[in-house]
Short mmCIF file of C-alpha atoms in Angstrom, two decimals:
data_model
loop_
_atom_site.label_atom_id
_atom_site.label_comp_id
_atom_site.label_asym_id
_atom_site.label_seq_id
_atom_site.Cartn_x
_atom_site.Cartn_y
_atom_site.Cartn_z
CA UNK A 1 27.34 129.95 18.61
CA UNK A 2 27.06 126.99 16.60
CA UNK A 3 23.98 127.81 15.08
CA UNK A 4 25.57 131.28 14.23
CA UNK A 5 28.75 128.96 12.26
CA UNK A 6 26.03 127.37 10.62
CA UNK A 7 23.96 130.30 9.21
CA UNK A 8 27.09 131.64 8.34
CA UNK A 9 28.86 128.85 5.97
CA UNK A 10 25.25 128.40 4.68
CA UNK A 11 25.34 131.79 3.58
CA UNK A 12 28.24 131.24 2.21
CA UNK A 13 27.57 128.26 0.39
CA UNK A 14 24.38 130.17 -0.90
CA UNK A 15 26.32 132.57 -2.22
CA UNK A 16 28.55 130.90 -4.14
CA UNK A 17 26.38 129.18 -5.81
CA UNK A 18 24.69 132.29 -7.08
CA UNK A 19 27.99 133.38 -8.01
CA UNK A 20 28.09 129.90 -9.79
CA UNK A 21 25.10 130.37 -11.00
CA UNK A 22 25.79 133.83 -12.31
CA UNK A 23 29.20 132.52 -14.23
CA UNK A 24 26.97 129.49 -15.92
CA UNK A 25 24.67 132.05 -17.59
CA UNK A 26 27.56 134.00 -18.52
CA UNK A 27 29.21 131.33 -19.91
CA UNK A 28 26.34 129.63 -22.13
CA UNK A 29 25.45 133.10 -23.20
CA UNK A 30 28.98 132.69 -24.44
CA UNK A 31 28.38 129.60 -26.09
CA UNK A 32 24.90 130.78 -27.66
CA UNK A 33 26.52 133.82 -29.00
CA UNK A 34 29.66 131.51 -30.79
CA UNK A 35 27.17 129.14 -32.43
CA UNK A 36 24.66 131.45 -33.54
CA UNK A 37 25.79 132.30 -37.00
CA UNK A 38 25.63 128.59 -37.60
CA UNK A 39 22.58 128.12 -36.24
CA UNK A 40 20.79 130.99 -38.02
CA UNK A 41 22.37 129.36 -41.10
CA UNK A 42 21.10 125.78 -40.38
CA UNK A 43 17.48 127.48 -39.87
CA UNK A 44 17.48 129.74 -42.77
CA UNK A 45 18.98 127.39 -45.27
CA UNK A 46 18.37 123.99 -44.00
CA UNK A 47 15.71 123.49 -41.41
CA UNK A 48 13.31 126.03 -43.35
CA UNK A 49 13.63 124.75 -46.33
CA UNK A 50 13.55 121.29 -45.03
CA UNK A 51 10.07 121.89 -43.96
CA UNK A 52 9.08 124.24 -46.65
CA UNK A 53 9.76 120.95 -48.87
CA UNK A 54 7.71 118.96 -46.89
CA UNK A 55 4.36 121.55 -46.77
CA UNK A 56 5.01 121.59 -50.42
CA UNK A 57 4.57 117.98 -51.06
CA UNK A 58 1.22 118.39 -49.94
CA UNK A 59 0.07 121.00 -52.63
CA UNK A 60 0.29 122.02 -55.80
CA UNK A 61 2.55 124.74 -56.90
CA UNK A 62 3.73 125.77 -60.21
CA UNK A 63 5.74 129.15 -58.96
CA UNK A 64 3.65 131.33 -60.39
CA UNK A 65 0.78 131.00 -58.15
CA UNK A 66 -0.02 130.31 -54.42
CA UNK A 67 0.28 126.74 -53.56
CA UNK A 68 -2.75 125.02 -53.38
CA UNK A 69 -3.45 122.10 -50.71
CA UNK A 70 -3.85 119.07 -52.25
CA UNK A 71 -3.09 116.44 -49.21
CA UNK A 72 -1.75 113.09 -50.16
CA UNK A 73 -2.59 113.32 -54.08
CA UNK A 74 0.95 113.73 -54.90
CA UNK A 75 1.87 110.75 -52.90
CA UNK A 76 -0.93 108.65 -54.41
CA UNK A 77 0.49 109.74 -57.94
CA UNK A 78 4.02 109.25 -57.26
CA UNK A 79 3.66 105.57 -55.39
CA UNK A 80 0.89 103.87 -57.67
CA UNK A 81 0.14 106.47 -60.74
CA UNK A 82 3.69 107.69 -62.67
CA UNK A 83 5.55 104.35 -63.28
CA UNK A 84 8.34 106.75 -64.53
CA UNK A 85 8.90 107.04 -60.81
CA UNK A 86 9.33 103.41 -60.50
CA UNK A 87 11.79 103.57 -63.72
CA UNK A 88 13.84 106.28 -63.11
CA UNK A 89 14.31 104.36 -59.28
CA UNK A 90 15.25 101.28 -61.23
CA UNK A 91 17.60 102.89 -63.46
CA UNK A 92 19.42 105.11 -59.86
CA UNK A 93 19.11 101.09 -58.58
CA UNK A 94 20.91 99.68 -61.50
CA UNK A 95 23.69 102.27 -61.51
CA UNK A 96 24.31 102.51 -57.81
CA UNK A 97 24.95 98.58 -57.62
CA UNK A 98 27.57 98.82 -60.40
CA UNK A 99 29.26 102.67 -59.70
CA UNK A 100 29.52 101.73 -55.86
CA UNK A 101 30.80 98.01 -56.64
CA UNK A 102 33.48 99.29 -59.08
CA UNK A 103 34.19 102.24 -56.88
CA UNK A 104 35.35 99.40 -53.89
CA UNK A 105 36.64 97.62 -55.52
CA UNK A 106 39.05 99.51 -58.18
CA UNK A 107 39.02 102.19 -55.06
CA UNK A 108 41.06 99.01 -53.06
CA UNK A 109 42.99 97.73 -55.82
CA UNK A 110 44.91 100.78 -56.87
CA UNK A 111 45.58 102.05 -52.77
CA UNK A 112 47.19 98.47 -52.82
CA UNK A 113 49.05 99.18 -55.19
CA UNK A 114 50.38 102.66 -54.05
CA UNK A 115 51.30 101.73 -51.31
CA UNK A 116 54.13 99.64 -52.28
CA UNK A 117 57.35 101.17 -51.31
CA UNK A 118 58.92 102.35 -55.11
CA UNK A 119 59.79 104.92 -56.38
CA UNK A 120 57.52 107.79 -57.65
CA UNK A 121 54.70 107.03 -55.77
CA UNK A 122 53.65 110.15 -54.53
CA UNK A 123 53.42 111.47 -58.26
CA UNK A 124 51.11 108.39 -59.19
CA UNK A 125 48.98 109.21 -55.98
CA UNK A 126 48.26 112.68 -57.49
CA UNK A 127 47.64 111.16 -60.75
CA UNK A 128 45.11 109.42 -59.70
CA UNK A 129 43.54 111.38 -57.05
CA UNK A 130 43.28 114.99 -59.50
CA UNK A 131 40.35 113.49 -61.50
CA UNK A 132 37.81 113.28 -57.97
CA UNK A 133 38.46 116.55 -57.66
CA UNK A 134 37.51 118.44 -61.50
CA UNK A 135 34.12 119.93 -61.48
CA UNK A 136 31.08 117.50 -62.45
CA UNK A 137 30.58 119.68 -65.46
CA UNK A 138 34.02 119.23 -66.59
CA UNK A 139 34.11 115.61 -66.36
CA UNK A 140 30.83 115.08 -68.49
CA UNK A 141 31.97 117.58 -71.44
CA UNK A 142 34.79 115.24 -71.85
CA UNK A 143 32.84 111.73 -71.58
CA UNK A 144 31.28 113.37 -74.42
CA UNK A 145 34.19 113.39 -76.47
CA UNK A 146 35.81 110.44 -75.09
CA UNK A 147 32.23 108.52 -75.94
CA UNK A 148 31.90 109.79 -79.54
CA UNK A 149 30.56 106.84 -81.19
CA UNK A 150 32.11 108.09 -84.57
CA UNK A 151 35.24 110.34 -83.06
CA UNK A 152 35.76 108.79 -79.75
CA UNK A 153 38.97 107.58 -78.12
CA UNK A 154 37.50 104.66 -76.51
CA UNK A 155 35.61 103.48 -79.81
CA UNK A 156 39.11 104.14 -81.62
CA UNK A 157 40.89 102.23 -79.37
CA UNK A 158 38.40 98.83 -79.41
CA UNK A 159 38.75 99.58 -83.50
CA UNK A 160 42.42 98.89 -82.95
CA UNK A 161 42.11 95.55 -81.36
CA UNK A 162 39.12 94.44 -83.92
CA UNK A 163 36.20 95.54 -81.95
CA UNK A 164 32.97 97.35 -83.19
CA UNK A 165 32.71 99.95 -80.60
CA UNK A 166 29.11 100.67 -79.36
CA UNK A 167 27.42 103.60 -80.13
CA UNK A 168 27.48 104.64 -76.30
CA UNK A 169 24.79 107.38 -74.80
CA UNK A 170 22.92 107.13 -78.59
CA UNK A 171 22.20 103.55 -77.75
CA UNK A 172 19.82 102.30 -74.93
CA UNK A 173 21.43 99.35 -74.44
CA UNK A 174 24.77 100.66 -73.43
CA UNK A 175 23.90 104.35 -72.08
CA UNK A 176 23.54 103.00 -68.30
CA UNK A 177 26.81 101.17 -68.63
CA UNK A 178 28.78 103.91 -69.65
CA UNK A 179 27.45 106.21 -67.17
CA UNK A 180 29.05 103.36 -64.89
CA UNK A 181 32.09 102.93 -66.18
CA UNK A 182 32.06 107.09 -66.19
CA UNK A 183 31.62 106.51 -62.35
CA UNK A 184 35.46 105.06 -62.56
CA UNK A 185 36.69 108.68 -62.93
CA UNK A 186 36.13 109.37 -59.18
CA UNK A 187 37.47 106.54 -57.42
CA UNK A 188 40.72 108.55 -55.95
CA UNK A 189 38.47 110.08 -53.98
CA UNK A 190 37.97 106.53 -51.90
CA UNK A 191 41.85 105.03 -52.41
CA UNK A 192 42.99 108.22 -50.94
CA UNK A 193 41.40 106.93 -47.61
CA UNK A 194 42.02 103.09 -48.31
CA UNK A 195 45.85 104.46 -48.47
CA UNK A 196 44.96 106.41 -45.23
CA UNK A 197 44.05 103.09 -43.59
CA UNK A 198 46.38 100.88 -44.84
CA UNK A 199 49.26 102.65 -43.69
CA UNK A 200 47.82 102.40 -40.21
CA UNK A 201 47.72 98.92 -39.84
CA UNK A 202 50.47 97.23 -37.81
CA UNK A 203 53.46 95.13 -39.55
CA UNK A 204 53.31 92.77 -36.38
CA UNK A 205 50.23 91.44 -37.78
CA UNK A 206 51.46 90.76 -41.08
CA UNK A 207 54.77 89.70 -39.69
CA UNK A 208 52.79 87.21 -37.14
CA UNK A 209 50.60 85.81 -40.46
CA UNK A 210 54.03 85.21 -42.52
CA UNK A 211 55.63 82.79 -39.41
CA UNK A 212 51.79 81.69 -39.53
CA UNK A 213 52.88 80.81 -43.19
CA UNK A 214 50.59 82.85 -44.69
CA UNK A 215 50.62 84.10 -48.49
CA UNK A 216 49.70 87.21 -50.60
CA UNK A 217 46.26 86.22 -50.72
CA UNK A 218 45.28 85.26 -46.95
CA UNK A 219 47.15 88.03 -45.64
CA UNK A 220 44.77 90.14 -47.60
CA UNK A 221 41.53 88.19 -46.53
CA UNK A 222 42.73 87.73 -42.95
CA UNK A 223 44.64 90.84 -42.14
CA UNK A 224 43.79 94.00 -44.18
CA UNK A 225 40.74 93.56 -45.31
CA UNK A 226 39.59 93.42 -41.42
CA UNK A 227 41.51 96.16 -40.54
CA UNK A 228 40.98 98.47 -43.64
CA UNK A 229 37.27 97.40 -43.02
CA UNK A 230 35.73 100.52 -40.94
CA UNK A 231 36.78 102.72 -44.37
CA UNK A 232 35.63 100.21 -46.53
CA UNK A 233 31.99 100.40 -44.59
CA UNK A 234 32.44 104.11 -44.88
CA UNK A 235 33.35 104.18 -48.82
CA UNK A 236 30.26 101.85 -49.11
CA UNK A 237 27.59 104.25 -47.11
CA UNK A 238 28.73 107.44 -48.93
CA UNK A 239 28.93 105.69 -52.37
CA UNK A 240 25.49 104.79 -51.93
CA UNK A 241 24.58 108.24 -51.26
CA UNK A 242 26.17 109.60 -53.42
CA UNK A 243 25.13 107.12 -56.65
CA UNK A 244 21.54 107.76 -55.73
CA UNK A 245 21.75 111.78 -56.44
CA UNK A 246 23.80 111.35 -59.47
CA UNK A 247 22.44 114.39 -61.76
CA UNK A 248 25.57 116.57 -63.38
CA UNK A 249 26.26 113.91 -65.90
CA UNK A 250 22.89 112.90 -66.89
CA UNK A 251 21.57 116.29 -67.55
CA UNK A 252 24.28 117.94 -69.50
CA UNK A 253 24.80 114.31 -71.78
CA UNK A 254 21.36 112.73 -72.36
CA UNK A 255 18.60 114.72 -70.44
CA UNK A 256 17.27 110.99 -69.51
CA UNK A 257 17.41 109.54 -72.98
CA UNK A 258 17.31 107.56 -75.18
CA UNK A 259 14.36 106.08 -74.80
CA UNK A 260 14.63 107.41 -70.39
CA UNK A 261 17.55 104.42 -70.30
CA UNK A 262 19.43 106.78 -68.16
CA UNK A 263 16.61 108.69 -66.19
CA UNK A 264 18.02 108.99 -62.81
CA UNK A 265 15.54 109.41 -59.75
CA UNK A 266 16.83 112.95 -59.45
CA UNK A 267 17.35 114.27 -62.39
CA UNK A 268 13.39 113.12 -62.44
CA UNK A 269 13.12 115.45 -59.66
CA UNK A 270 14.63 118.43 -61.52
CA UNK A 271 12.66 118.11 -64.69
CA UNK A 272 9.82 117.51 -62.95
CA UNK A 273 10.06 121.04 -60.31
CA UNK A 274 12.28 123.04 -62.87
CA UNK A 275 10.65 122.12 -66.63
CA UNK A 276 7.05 120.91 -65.44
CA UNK A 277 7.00 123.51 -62.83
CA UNK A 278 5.37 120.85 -60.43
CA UNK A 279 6.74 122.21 -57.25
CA UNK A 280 4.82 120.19 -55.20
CA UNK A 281 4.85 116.45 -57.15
CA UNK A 282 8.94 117.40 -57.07
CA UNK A 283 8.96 117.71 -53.28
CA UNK A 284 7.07 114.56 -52.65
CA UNK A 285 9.42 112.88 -55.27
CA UNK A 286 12.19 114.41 -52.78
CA UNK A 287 11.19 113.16 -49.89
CA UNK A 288 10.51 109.92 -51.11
CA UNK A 289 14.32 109.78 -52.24
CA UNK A 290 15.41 110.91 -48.81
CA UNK A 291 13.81 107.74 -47.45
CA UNK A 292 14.71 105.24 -49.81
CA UNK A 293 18.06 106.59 -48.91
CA UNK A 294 17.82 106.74 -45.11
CA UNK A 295 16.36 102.91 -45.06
CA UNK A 296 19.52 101.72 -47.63
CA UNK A 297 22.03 104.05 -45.15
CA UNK A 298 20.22 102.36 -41.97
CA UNK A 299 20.28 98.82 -43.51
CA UNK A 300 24.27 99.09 -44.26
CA UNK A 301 24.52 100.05 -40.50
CA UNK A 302 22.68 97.57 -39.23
CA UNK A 303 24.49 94.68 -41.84
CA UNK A 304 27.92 96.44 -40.42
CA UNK A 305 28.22 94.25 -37.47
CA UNK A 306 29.07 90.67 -38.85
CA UNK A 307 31.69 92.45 -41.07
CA UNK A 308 33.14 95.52 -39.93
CA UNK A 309 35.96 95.15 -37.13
CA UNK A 310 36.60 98.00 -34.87
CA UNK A 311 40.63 98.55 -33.25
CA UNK A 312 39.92 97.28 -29.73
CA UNK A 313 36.75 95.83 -29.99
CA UNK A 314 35.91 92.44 -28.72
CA UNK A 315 33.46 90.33 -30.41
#
């Protein structure tokens, strides 16, 4: 009899897990059929291209033709033949230290500022926030005017306080810094989220550090800066991105010029695949900028520990 019971619940137990077994499949079938569209679109227009890319960095292709393997000869060319390369990374170096330092830093000052309790600050928040938003295009048409050596606002205003303005992009002294201070322009972007985090941090701990007899200043250093600091870590990995593809501007205001004083690592990369029609040498030149990228993105991670404080963590 008991060996009867026992076949029986076994069955039983058998069965429902077929039953189980039977709802699983149904159920990730489910879930395959809800992410499909976005995976189809990940293969078709990242993962395929992604490798496309990388088969053409092997070859040489002008569009017109098949592509022809080559192996590592772009490679060889792009590391220790074309010291444009080595330029135009110098120049995207250059630029990225002084866009994503002014970008912190001016990002920081002005969510400081806003968020002060006075009047009219949400109108001064949208002030300063429209400009990260305007198209690329936009924004360089009216550098262009605004840097006018002969015309220009800026060089009219320096005239009124008794100093020569520079002649700007037509110079190859000063075309690099203007393109950073043109990298001013889209620093609401990063205050909007330095506002974001500073209205999360407690008053207790500002309240605790004025018994503590604590100023302006080490309140700052001691208090917000450590709390504000997982979105200042965040500002700095995406500004670094982000300042080593700069493009829009370069290519609609000097192409590179004068004298390649402003040729960026992509726009290299463009002129390169797009003028040259050297497919392949432009995917190598790709890839290498993915890396250089990925090591500077992996390097800020790794330096993110001594500095950056997490809510809860103990160190």
């Amino acid at each position: 009899m008991n060996t009867i019971n026992a076949q029986s619940q076994g069955g039983e137990v058998a069965a429902g897990r077929f039953r189980m077994g039977r709802l699983a499949r149904r159920e990730a079938l489910a879930g395959y059929l809800a992410i499909a569209p976005w995976l189809l679109g990940f293969l078709v227009f990242e993962l395929g291209p992604l490798l496309t890319s990388l088969y053409l960095s092997f070859t040489k292709f002008d569009v017109l033709t098949t592509p022809k393997w080559v192996g590592f000869k772009n490679w060889d060319k792009m590391l220790f033949n074309d010291p444009l390369v080595w330029h135009s990374l110098k120049v995207t170096a250059i630029y990225s230290v002084g866009a994503v330092s002014l970008g912190l830093v001016l990002g920081l000052g002005l969510a400081l500022l806003l968020n002060q309790d006075v009047a009219g600050l949400s109108y001064y928040r949208t002030v300063f926030y429209t400009p990260a938003v305007v198209s690329g295009a936009a924004v360089a048409m009216m550098w262009l005017l605004l840097l006018n050596p002969e015309a220009g606002v800026i060089n009219r205003i320096l005239a009124m306080v008794g100093i020569p303005g520079p002649a700007w992009l037509f110079d190859r002294q000063w075309a690099l810094p203007a393109f950073i201070i043109m990298s001013i322009w889209g620093v609401g972007g990063g205050m909007v989220l330095y506002l974001a985090a500073l209205q999360g941090v407690p008053t207790e701990l500002y309240d605790a550090a004025m018994i503590d007899g604590a100023g302006a200043w080490p309140k700052l250093y001691f208090v917000t800066l450590p709390m504000i600091s997982p979105v200042i870590f965040f500002n700095l990995v995406m500004g670094i991105i982000g300042s080593f593809q700069v493009f829009t501007s370069a290519f609609i205001m000097t192409k590179g010029g004068p004298a390649n004083a402003t040729y960026f690592f992509v726009l290299g990369i463009y002129l390169n695949a797009f003028q040259f029609l050297k497919m392949g040498y432009a995917s190598a030149l790709a890839w290498m900028l993915a890396v250089i990228i990925l090591v500077l993105t992996l390097v800020a991670f790794r330096s993110s520990g001594r500095w950056v404080h997490y809510e809860g963590q103990i160190r």
